[in-house]
CSV table of C-alpha atoms and ligand atoms in Angstrom, one decimal:
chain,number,residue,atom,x,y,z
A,12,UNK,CA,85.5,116.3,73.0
A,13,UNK,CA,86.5,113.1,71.7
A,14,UNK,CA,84.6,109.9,72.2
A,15,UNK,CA,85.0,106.0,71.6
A,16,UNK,CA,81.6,104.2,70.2
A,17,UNK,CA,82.6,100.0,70.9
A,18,UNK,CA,80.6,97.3,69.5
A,19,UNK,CA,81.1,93.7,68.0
A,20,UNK,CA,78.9,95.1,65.0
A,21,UNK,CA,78.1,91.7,64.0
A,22,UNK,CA,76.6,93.0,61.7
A,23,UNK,CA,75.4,96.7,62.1
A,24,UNK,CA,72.4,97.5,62.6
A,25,UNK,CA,70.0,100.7,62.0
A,26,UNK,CA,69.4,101.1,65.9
A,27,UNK,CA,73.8,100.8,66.2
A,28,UNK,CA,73.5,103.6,63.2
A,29,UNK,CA,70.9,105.4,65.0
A,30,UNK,CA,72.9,105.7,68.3
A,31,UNK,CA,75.9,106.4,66.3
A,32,UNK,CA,74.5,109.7,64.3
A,33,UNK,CA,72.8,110.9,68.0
A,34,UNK,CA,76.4,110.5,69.5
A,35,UNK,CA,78.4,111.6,67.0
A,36,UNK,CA,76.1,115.2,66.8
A,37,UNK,CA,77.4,115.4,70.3
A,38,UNK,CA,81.2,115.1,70.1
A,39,UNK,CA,84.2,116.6,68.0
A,40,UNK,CA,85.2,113.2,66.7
A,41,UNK,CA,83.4,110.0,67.0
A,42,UNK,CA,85.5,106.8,67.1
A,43,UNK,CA,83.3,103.7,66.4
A,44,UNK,CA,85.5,100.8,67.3
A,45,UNK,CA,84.7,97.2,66.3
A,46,UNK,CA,85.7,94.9,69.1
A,47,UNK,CA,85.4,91.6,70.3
A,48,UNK,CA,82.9,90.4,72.6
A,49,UNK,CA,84.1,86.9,73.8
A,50,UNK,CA,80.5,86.1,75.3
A,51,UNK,CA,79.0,86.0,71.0
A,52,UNK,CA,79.7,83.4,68.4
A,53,UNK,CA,80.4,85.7,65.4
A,54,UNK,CA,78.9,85.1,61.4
A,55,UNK,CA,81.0,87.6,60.0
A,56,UNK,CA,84.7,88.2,59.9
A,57,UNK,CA,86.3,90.9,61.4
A,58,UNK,CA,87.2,92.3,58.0
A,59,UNK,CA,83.8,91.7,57.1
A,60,UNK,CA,82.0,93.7,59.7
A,61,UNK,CA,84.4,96.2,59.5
A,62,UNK,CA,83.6,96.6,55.8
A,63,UNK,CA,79.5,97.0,56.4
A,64,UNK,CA,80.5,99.3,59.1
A,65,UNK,CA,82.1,101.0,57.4
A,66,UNK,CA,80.1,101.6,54.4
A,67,UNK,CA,77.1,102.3,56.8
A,68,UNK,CA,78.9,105.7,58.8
A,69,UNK,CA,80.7,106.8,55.2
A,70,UNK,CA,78.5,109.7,55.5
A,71,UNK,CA,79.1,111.0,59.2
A,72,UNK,CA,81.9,113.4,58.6
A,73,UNK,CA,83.4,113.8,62.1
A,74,UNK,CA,83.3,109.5,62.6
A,75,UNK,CA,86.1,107.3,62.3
A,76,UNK,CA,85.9,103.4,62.2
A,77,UNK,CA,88.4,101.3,63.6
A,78,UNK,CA,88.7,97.6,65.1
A,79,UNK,CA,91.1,96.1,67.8
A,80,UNK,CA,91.5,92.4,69.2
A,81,UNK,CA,92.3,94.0,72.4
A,82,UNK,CA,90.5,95.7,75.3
A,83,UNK,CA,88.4,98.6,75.4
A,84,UNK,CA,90.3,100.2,78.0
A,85,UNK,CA,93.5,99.8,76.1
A,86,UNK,CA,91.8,101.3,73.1
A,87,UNK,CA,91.1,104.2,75.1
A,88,UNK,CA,94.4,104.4,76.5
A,89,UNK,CA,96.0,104.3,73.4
A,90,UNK,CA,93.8,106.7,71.6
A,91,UNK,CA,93.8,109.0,74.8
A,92,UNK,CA,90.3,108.9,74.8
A,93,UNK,CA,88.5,108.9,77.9
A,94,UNK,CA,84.7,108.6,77.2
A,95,UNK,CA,82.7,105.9,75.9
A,96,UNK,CA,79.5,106.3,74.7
A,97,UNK,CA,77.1,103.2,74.5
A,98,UNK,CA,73.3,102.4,73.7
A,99,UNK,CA,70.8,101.5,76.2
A,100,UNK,CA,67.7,99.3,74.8
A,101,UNK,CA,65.9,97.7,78.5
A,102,UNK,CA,67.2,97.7,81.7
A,103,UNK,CA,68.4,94.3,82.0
A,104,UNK,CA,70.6,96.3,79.4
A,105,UNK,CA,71.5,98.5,82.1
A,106,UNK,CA,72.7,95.5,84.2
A,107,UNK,CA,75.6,94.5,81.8
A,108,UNK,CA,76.6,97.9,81.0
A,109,UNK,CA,76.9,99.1,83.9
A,110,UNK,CA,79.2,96.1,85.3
A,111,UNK,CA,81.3,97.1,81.9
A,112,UNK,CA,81.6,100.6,83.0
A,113,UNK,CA,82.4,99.8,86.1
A,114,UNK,CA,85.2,97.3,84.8
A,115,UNK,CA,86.6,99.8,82.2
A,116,UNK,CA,86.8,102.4,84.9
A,117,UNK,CA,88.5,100.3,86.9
A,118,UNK,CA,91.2,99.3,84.2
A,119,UNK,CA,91.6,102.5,83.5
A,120,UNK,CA,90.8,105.5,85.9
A,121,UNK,CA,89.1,108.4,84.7
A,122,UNK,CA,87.6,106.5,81.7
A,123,UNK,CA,83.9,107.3,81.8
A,124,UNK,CA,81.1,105.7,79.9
A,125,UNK,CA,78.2,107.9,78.7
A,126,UNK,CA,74.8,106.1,78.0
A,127,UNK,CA,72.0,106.9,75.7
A,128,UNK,CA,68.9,105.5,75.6
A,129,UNK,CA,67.5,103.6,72.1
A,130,UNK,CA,65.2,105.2,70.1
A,131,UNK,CA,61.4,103.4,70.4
A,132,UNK,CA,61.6,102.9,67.0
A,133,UNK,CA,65.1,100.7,67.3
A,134,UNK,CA,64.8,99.4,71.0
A,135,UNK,CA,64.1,95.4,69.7
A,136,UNK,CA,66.9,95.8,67.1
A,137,UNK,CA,69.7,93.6,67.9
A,138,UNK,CA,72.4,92.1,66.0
A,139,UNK,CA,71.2,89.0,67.6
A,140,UNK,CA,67.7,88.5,66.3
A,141,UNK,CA,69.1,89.6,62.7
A,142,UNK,CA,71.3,87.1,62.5
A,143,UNK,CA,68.2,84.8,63.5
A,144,UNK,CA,66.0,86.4,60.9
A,145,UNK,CA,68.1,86.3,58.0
A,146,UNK,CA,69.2,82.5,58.6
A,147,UNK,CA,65.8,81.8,58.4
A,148,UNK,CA,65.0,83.5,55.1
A,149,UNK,CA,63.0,86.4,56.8
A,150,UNK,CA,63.3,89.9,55.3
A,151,UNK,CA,65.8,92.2,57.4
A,152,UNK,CA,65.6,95.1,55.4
A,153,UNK,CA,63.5,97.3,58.3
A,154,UNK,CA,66.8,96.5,60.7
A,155,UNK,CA,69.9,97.1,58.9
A,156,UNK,CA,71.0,99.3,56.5
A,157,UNK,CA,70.8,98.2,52.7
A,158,UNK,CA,74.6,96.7,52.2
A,159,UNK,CA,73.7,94.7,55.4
A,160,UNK,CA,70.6,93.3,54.1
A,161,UNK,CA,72.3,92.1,50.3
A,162,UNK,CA,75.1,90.5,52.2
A,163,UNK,CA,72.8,88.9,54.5
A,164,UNK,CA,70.5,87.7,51.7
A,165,UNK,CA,73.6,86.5,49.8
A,166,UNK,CA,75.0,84.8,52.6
A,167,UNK,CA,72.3,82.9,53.2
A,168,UNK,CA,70.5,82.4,49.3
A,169,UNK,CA,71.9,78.9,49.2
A,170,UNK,CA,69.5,77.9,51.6
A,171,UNK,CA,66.9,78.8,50.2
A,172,UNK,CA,68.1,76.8,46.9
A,173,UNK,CA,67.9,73.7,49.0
B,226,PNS,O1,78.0,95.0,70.6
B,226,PNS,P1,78.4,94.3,71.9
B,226,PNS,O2,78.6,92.9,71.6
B,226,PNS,O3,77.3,94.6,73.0
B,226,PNS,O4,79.7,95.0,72.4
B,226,PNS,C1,80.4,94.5,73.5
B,226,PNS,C2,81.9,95.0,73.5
B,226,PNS,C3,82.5,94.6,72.2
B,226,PNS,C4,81.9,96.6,73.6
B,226,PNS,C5,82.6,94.4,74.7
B,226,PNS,O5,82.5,93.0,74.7
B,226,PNS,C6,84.1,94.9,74.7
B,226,PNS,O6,84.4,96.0,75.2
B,226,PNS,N1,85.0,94.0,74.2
B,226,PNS,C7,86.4,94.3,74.1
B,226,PNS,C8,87.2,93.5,75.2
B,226,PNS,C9,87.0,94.2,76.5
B,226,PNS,O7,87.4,95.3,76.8
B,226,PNS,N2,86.3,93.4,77.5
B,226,PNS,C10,86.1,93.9,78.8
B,226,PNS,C11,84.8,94.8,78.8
B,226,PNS,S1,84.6,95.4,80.4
């Protein structure tokens, strides 16, 4: 079984890598696929993000990492894929996926979305409140994996030079 892991991975985080290990332990081959969400202003660059993302799944043998400025469902359709696997952290979680699911189903018949729940010790992680963290010259190094953390920190030194 093949399966389609989307995100905007802006920037990865531990409970993203978390999710990612637990799914790909349940499939043949694991595509992560770094998307665009239209709704989230973006600090890194595509390039960028793809980069850490990278880096962070280099060890998960049966994972492949890919981006697209297109749709999910087109993704799949391309790829032949027809299972997407996604995180669930609260239920107003829930809410949003599901209205995805339902969308991407819609586009695309037969394309099915599989969630998992977050692990306890990852269910506040989000790309989000990283981004937030770092800015502010907090330490992230509990949330993201260590490349994240250095470019964080670099990205954002100069402020503290200020
Ligand atoms: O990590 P995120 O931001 O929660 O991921 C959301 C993402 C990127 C999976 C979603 O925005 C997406 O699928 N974007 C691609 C464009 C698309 O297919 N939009 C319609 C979704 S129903």
């Amino acid at each position: 079984m093949k399966a389609i892991f989307p995100g905007s991975f802006d920037p990865v985080t531990l409970g993203h890598l978390d999710l990612i290990a637990r799914a790909c332990a349940m499939c043949d081959e694991l595509v992560v696929a770094l998307l665009v969400n239209p709704d989230k202003q973006g600090l890194f660059s595509v390039p960028e993000r793809l980069a850490l993302l990278r880096e962070a799944c280099a060890g998960l043998p049966n994972v492949s990492v890919v981006s697209s400025a297109g749709l999910l469902a087109g993704l799949a359709r391309e790829t032949g894929i027809r299972l997407i696997i996604r995180g669930l952290r609260t239920a107003a979680d829930f809410d949003v996926e599901n209205a995805m699911a339902q969308a991407n189903r819609t586009l695309l018949p037969g394309l099915e979305t599989l969630f998992l729940p977050a692990s306890p010790a990852f269910s506040c992680i989000s790309s989000s409140l990283v981004r937030q963290i770092a800015a502010l010259g907090g330490d992230v190094s509990g949330f993201v994996p260590r490349g994240v953390a250095e470019t964080l920190r670099t990205r954002f030194s100069h402020k503290e030079q200020t």
